[in-house]
Short mmCIF file of C-alpha atoms in Angstrom, two decimals:
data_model
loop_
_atom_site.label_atom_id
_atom_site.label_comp_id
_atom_site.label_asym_id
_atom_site.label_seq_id
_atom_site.Cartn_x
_atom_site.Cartn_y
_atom_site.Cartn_z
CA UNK A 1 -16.35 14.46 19.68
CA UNK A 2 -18.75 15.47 16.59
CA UNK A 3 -15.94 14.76 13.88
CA UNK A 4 -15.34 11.21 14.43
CA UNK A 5 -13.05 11.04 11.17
CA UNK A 6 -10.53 13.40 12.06
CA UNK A 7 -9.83 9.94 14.23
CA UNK A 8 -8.03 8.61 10.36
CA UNK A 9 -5.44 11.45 10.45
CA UNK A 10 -2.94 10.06 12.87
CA UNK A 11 -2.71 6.85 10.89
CA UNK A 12 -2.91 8.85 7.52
CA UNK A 13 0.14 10.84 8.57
CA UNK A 14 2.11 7.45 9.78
CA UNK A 15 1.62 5.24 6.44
CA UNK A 16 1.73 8.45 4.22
CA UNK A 17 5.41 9.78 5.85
CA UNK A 18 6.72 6.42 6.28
CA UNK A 19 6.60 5.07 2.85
CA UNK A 20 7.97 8.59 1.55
CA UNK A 21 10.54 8.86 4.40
CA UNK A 22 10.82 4.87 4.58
CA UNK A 23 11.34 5.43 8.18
CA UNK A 24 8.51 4.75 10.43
CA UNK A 25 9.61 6.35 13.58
CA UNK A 26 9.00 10.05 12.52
CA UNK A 27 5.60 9.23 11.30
CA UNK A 28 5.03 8.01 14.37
CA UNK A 29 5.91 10.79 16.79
CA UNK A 30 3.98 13.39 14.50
CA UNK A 31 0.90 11.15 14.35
CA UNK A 32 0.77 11.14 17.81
CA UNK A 33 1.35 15.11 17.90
CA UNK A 34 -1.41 16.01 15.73
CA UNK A 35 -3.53 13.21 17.29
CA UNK A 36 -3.11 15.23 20.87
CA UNK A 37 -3.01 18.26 19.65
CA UNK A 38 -7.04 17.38 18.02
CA UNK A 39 -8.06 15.99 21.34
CA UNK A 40 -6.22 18.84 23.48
CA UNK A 41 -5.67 21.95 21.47
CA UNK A 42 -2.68 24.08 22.41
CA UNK A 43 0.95 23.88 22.32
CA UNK A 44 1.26 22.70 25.99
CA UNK A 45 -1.28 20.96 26.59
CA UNK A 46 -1.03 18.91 23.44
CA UNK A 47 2.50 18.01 23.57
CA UNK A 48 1.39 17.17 27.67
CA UNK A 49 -1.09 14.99 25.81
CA UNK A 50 1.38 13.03 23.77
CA UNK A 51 3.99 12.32 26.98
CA UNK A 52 0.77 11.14 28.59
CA UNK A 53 -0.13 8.22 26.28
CA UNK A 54 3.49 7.27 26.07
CA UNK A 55 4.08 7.10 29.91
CA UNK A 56 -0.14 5.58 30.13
CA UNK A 57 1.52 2.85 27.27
CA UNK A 58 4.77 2.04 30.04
CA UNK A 59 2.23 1.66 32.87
CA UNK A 60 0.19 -0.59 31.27
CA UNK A 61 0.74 -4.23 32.79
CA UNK A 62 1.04 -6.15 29.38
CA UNK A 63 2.98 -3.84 27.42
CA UNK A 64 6.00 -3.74 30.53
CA UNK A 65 6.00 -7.55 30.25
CA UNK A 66 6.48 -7.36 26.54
CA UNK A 67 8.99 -4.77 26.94
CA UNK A 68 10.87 -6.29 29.62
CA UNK A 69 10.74 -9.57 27.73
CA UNK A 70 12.47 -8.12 24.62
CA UNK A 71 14.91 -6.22 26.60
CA UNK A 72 16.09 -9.49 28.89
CA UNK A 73 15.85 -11.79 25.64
CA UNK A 74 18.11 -9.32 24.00
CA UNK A 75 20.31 -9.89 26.64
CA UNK A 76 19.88 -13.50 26.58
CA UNK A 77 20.99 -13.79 22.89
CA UNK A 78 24.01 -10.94 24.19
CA UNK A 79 25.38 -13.47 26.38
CA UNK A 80 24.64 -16.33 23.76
CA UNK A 81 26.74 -14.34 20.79
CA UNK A 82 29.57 -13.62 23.23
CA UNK A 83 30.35 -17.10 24.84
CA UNK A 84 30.36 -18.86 21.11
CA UNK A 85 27.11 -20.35 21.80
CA UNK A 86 25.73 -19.02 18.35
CA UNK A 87 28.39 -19.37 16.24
CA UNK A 88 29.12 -22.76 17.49
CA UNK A 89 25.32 -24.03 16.96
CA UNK A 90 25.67 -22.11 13.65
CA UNK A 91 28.80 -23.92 12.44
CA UNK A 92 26.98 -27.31 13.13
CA UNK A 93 23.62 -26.88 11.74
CA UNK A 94 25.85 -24.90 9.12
CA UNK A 95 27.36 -28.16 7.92
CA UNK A 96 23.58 -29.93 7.24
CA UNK A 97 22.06 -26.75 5.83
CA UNK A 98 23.07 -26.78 2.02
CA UNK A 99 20.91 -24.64 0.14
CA UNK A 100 18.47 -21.77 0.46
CA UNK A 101 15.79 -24.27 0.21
CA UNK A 102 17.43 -25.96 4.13
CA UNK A 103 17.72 -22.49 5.71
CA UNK A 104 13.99 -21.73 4.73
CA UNK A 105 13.04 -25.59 5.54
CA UNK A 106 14.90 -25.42 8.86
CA UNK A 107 12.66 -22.20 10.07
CA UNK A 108 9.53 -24.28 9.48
CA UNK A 109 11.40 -27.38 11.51
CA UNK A 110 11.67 -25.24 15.13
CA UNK A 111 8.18 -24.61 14.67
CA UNK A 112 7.45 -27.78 16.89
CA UNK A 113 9.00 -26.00 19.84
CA UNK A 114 8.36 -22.35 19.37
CA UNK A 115 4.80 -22.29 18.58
CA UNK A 116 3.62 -20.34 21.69
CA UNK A 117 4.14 -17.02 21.05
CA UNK A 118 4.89 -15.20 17.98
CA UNK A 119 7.35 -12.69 19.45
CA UNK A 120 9.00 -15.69 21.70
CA UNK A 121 9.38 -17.76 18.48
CA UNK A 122 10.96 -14.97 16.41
CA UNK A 123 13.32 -13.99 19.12
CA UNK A 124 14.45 -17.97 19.43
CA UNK A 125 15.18 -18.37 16.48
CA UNK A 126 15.99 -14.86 14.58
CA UNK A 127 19.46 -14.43 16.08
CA UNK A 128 20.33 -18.34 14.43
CA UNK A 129 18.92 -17.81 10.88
CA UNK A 130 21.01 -14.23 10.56
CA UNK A 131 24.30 -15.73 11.49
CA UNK A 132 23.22 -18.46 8.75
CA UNK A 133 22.25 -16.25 5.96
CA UNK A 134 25.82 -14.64 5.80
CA UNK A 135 26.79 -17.67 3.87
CA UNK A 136 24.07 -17.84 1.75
CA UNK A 137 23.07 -15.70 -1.37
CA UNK A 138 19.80 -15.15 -0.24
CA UNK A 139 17.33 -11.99 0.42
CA UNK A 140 16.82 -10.82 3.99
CA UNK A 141 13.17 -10.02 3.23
CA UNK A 142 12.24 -14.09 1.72
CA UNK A 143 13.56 -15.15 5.09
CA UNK A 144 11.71 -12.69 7.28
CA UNK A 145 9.15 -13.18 5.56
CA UNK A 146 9.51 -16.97 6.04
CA UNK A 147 9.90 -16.43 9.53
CA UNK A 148 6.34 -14.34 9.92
CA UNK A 149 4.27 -16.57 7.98
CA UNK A 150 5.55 -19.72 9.64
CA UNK A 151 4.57 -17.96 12.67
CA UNK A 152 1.89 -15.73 12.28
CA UNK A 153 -0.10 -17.65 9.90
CA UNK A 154 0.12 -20.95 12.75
CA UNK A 155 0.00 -19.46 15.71
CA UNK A 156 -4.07 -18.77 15.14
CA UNK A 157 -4.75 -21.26 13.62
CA UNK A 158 -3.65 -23.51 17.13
CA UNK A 159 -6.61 -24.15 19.70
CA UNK A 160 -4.71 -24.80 22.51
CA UNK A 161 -1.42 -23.48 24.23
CA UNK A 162 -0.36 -20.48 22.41
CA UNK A 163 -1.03 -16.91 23.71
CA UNK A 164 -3.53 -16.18 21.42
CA UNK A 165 -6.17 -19.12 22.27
CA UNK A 166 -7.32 -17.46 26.11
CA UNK A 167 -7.76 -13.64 24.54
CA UNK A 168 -9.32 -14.85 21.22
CA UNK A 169 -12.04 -17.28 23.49
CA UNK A 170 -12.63 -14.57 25.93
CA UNK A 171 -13.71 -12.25 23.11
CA UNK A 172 -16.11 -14.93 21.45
CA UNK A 173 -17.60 -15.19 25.15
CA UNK A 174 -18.20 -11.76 25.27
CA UNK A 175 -20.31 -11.95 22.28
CA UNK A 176 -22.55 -14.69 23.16
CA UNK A 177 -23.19 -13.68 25.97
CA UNK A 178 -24.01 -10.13 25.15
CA UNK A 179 -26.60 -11.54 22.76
CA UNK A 180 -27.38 -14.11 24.86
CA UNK A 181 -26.91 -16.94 22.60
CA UNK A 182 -26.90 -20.84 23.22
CA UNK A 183 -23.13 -21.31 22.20
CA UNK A 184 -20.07 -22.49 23.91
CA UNK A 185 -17.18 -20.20 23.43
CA UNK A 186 -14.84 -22.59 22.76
CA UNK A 187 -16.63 -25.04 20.62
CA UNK A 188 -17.49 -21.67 18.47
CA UNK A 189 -13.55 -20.83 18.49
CA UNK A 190 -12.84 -24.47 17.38
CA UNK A 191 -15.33 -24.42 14.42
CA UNK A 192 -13.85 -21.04 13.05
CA UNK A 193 -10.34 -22.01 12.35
CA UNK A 194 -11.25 -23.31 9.25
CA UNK A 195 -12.73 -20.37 8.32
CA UNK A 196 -10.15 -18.12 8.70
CA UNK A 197 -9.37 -18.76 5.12
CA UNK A 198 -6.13 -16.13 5.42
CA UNK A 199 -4.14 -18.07 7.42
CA UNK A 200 -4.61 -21.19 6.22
CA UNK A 201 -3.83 -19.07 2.38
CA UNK A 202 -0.93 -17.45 3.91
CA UNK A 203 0.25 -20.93 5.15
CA UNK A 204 -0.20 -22.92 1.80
CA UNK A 205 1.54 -19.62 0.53
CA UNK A 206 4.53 -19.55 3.03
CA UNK A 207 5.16 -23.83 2.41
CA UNK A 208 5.30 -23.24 -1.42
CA UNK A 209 7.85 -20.62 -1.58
CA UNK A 210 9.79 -22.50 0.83
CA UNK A 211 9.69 -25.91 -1.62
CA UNK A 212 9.28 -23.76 -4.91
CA UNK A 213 12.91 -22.51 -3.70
CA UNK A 214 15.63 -24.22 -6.41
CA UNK A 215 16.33 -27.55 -4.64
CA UNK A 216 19.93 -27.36 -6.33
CA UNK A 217 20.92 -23.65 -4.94
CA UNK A 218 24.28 -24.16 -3.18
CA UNK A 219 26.37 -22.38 -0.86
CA UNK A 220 28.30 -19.54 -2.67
CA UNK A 221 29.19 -16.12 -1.18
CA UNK A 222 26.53 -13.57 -0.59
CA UNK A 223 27.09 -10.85 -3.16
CA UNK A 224 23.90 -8.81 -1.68
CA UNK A 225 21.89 -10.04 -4.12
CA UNK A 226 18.11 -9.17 -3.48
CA UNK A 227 18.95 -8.36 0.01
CA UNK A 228 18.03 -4.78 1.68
CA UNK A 229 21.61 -2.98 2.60
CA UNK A 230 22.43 -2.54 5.84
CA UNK A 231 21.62 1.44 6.64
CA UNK A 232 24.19 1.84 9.46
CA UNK A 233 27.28 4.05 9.40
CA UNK A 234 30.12 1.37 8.20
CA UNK A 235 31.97 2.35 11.71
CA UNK A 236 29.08 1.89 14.08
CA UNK A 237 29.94 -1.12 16.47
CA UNK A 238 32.79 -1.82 14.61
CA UNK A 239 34.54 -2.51 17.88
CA UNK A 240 31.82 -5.35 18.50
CA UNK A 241 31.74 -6.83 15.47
CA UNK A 242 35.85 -7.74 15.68
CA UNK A 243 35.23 -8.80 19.24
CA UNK A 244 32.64 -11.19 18.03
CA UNK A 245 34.65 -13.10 14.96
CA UNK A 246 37.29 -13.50 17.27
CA UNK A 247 34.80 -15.53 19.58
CA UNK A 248 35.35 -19.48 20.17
CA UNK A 249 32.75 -21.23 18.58
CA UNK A 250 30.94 -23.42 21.60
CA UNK A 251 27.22 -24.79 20.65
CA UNK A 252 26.85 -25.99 24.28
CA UNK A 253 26.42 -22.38 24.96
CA UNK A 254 23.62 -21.75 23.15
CA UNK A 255 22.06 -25.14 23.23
CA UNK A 256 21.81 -24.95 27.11
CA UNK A 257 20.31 -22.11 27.46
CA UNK A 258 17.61 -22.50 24.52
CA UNK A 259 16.37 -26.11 25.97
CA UNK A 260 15.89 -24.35 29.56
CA UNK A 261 14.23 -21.54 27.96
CA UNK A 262 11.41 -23.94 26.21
CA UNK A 263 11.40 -26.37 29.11
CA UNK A 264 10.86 -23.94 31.61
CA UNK A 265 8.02 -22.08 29.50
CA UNK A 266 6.33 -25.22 28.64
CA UNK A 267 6.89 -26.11 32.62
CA UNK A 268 5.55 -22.33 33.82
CA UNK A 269 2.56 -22.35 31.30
CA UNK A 270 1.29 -26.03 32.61
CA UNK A 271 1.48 -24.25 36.02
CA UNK A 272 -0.09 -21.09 35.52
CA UNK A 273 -2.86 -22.59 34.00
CA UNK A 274 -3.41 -25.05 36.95
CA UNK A 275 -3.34 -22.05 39.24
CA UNK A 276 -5.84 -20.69 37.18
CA UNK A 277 -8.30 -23.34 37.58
CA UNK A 278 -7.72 -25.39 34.66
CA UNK A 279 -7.76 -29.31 34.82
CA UNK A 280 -6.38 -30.26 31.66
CA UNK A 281 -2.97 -29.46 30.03
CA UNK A 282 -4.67 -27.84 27.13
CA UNK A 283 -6.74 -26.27 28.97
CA UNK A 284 -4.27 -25.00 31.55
CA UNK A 285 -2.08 -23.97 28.34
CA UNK A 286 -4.77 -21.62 26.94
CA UNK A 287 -5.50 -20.37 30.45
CA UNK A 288 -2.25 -19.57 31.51
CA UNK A 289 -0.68 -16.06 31.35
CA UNK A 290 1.23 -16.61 28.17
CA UNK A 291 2.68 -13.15 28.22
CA UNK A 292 4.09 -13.03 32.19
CA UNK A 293 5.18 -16.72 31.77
CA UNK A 294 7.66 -16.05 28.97
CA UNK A 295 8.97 -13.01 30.84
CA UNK A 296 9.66 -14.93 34.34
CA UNK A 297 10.60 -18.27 31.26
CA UNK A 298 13.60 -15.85 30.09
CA UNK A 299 14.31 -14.11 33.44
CA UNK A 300 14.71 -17.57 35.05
CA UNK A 301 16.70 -18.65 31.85
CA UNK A 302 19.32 -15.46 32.44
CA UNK A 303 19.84 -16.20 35.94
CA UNK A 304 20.59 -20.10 35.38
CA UNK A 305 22.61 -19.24 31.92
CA UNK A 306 25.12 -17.03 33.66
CA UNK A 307 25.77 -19.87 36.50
CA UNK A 308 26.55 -22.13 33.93
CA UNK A 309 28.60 -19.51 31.90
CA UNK A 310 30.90 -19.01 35.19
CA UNK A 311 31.04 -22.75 35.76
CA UNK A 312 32.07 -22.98 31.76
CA UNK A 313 34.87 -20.02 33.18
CA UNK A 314 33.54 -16.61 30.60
CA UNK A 315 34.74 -13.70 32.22
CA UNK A 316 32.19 -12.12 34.35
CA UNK A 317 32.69 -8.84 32.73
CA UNK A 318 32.25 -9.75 29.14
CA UNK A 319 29.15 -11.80 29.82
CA UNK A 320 27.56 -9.00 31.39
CA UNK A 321 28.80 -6.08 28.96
CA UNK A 322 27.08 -8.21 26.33
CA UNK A 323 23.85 -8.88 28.15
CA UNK A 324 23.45 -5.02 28.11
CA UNK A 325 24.58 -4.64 24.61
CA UNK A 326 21.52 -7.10 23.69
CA UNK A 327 19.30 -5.92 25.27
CA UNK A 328 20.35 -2.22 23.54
CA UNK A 329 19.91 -3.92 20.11
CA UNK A 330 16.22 -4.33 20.68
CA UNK A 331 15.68 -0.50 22.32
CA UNK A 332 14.75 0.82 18.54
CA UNK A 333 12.32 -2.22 18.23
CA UNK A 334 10.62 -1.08 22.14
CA UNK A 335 10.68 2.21 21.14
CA UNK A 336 8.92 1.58 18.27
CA UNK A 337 6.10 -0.42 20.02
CA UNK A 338 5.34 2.07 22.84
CA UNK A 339 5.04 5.03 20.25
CA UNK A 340 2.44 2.40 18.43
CA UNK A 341 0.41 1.87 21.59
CA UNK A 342 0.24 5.35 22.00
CA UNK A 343 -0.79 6.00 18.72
CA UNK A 344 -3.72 3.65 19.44
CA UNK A 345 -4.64 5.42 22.63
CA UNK A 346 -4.67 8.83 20.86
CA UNK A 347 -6.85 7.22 18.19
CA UNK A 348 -9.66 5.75 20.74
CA UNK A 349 -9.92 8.95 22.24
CA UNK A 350 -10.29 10.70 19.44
CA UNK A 351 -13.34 7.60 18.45
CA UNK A 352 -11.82 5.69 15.91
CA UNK A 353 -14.10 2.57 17.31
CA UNK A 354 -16.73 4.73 17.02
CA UNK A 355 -16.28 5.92 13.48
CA UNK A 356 -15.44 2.52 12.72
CA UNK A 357 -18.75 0.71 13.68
CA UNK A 358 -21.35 3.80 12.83
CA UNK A 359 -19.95 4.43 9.79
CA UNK A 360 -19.19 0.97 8.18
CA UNK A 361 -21.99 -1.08 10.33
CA UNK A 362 -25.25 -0.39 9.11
CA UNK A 363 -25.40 -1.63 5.40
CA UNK A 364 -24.42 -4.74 4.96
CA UNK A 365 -26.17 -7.45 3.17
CA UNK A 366 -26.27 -10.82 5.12
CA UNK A 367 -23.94 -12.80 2.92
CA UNK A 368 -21.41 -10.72 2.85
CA UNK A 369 -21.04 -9.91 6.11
CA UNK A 370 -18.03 -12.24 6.84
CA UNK A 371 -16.56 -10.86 3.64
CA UNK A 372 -17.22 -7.37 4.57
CA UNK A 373 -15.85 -7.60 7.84
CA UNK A 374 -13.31 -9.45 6.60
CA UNK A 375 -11.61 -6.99 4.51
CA UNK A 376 -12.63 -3.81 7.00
CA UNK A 377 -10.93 -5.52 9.54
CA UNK A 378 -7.57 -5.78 7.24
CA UNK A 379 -8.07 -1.95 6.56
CA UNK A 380 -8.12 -0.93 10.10
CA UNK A 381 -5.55 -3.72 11.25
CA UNK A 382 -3.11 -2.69 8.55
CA UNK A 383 -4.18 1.03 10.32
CA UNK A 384 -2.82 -0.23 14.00
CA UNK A 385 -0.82 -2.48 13.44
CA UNK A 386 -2.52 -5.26 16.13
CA UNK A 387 -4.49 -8.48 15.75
CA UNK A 388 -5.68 -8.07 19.02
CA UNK A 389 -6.72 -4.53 19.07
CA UNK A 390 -8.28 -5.38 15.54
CA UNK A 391 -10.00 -8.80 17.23
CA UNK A 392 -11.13 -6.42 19.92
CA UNK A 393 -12.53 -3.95 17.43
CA UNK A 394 -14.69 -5.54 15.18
CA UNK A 395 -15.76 -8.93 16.67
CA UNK A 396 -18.69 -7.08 18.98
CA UNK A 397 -19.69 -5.69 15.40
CA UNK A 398 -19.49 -9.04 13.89
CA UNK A 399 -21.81 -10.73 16.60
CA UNK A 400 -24.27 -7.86 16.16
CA UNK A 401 -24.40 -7.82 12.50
CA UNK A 402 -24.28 -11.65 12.03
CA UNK A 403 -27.10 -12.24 14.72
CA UNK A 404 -29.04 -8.86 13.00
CA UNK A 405 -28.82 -10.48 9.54
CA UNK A 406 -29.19 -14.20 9.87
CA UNK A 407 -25.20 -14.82 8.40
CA UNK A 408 -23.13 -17.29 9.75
CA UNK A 409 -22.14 -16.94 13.49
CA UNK A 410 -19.00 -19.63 12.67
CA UNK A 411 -17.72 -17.59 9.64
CA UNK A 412 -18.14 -14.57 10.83
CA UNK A 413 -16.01 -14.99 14.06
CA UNK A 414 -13.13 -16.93 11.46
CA UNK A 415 -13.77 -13.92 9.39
CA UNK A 416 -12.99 -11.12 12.16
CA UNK A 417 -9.86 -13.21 13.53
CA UNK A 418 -8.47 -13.94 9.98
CA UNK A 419 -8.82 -9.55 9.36
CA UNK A 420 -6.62 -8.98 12.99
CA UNK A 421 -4.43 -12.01 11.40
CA UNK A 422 -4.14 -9.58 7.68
CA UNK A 423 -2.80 -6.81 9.80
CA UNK A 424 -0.38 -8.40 12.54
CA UNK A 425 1.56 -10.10 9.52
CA UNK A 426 1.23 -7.27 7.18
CA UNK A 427 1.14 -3.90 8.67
CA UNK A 428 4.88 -1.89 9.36
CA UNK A 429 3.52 -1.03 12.92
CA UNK A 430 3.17 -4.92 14.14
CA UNK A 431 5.34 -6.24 16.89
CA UNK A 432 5.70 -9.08 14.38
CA UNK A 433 6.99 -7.15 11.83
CA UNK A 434 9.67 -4.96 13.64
CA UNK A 435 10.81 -7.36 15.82
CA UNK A 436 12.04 -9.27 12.83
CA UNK A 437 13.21 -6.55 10.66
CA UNK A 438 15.10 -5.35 14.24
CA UNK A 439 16.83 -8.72 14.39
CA UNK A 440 17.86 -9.03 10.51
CA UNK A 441 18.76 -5.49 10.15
CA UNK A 442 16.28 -4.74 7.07
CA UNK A 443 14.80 -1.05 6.88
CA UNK A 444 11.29 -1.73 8.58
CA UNK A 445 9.21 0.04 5.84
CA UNK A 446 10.63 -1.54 2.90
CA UNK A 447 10.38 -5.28 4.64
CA UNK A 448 6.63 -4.35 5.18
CA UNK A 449 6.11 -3.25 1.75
CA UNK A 450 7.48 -6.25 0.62
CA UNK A 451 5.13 -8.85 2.71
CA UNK A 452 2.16 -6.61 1.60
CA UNK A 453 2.29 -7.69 -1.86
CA UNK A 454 2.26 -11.54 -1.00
CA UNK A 455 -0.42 -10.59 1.94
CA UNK A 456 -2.34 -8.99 -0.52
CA UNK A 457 -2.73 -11.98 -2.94
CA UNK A 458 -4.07 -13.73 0.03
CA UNK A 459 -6.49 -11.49 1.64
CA UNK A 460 -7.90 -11.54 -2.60
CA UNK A 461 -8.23 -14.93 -2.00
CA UNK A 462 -9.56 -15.04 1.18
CA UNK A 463 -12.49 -12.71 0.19
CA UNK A 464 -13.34 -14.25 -2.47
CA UNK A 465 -13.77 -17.57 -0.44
CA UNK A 466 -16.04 -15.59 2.27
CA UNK A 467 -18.49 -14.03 -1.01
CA UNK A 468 -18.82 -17.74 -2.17
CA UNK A 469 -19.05 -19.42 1.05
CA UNK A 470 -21.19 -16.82 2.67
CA UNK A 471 -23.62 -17.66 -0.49
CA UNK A 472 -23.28 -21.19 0.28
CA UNK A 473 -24.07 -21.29 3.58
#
């Protein structure tokens, strides 16, 4: 196509129409409209266009296990809520958590067992912090945002047995080997976590606001406060609700299940790994199908959690009306993500990539190419929404420019991953980002508008460490 930037529109017409409507779902569905209806004119065959990506997003083999994942650990934390599992565990750890400062300190504290996956760590341990915060007077937004940034801002940072470490090795391969450099992958990988100077920001960021909280801020009823209102209708699942407070509080219940759940993806990642080849246990963790694992992790977890349910004697028919009313709660959330993939489809066809690289590759002075790339790869990642698609995007420019100009190889590739890091944490169309808004009921837009003004302080500072250090080195 000879207009390459008509491929901006469909993500003009998302940010611009959610932050007026601060809704993000009809910005969506009309960015993907005009986005088919510039690659296909026509009424039909543009609106044939836009069910096409959507149902090409459902067939894809990655996005159905992320879907089915959410769906069946929705269900999971259905079953949980219903038996007294989480308001048992919630009463306990209720009694040791004091202060805003111990909710905020406890999210940091599962880390050690939830560090896989950001969208498996969220979902573990979302559902506990909520039921927490209702006796707290604390914002809704600090402790999302406490919850991305201790998991976002790790999670890359990790060389071995997290999701991210097999994709984000694969895609430094690529680049050697298109260039055919004398590098190994991994030892390149290894070398550029300390260069992605915005997660390691974000993280010093995330720890002081957690300790900077007042140390001597008690318990006393939650009067709102700085928290986002809850936009449903005061009636909707009202029925629920009662059902729920009237529940028995049993911690076994949720204990049980959450132990299998890690044991059994720590067990199944080890496993896939050695079936992949590896010979190691870090190296079968970064090998290993992170994203398949936690979906057969949880599937296994349901089965096994409703034995032990009927053994513990909760009626058959409440356990399963709540497994399907949990795995409802995260439709808006799924919905959500397809219409993002298929906003990203619409955008390659219509050459975003392309626009992307010609336009913004050519003219850029050596030492600032990390920093360049840097902050063009938080642009387009705010833009979709993905550290991986972002990752994707720019680190074949990266290689080409840093091996064209002499800059660092090292920085550059900490550079590209720590722009796909900017946009996962910050942008409203992350999985990060609406999966935890979803699960503490905040209005997505607003929750992403407020990270943005922390992420921004830290992608300042990150740049400014790329100019200096690319001048350095």
């Amino acid at each position: 196509m000879e207009h390459l930037w008509l491929s901006v529109i469909p993500f003009l017409i998302v940010i611009s129409l959610s932050i007026w409507l601060k809704k993000i779902l009809p910005g969506l569905v009309l960015g993907i409209l005009v986005g088919s209806f510039i690659v296909e004119t026509g009424l039909l065959s543009g609106s044939r266009l836009t069910v096409e990506y959507m149902v090409t997003t459902l067939t894809d083999e990655t996005n159905i296990k992320i879907i089915g994942f959410l769906y069946l650990f929705g269900g999971l934390v259905g079953m949980m809520t219903i038996s007294g599992g989480i308001k048992g565990f919630s009463e306990w750890i209720g009694t040791k958590v004091k202060s805003q400062r111990g909710l905020l300190g406890l999210i940091w504290l599962t880390l050690p067992f939830t560090f896989m996956m950001p969208m498996f760590r969220i979902m573990m341990i979302g559902p506990v912090v909520k039921s927490l915060m209702a006796r707290l007077n604390i914002s809704k937004q600090k402790v999302g945002f406490t919850m991305d940034v201790s998991t976002s801002s790790v999670i890359v940072l990790l060389p071995v047995a997290t999701a991210f470490v097999g994709f984000m090795v694969s895609l430094v391969a690529n680049g050697i080997n298109k260039h055919g450099l004398s590098l190994t992958p991994y030892s390149v990988f290894l070398m550029s976590i300390p260069f992605n100077f915005y997660a390691i920001i974000m993280l010093l960021l995330g720890l002081a606001r957690t300790f900077w909280t007042s140390r001597n801020k008690e318990i006393e009823p939650n009067n709102g406060g700085a928290s986002i209102e809850d936009e449903q209708h005061p009636y909707h699942r009202l029925g629920v609700k009662q059902e729920l407070s009237m529940v028995k509080a049993q911690p076994w219940n949720l204990i049980v299940p959450l132990f299998l759940l890690l044991g059994l993806s720590l067990y199944l990642l080890w496993q896939d790994g050695m079936d992949q080849g590896a010979t190691t246990v870090f190296a079968a963790f970064s090998e290993a199908d992170a994203t398949f694992v936690m979906l057969l992790a949880v599937f296994m977890t349901l089965v096994l959690t409703f034995i032990f349910y009927i053994f513990r004697k909760q009626p058959v028919n409440e356990v399963l009306y709540h497994f399907i009313d949990g795995g409802n709660q995260m439709m808006q959330a799924i919905i959500l993500l397809v219409l993002v993939w298929a906003l990203s489809l619409t955008a390659e066809d219509l050459g975003f990539s392309e626009f992307i690289s010609s336009t913004l590759g050519g003219f850029l002075p050596a030492f600032t190419v990390p920093a360049i790339l840097f902050v063009l790869g938080c642009v387009v990642g705010y833009f979709i929404g993905s550290s991986w698609g972002t990752w994707g995007l720019f680190m074949p420019l990266g290689f080409t420019l840093a091996t064209a100009t002499d800059a660092s190889i090292i920085m550059t590739v900490g550079a590209v991953f720590a722009g796909g890091s900017f946009g996962a944490m910050t942008s409203p169309l992350g999985d990060t980002t609406i999966t935890t808004a979803s699960i503490l009921e905040m209005p997505l837009v607003d929750y992403a508008r407020y990270k943005l003004k922390f992420c921004a302080v830290g992608a300042a500072i990150a740049t400014a460490l790329y100019i200096i250090s690319g001048l350095i080195v």
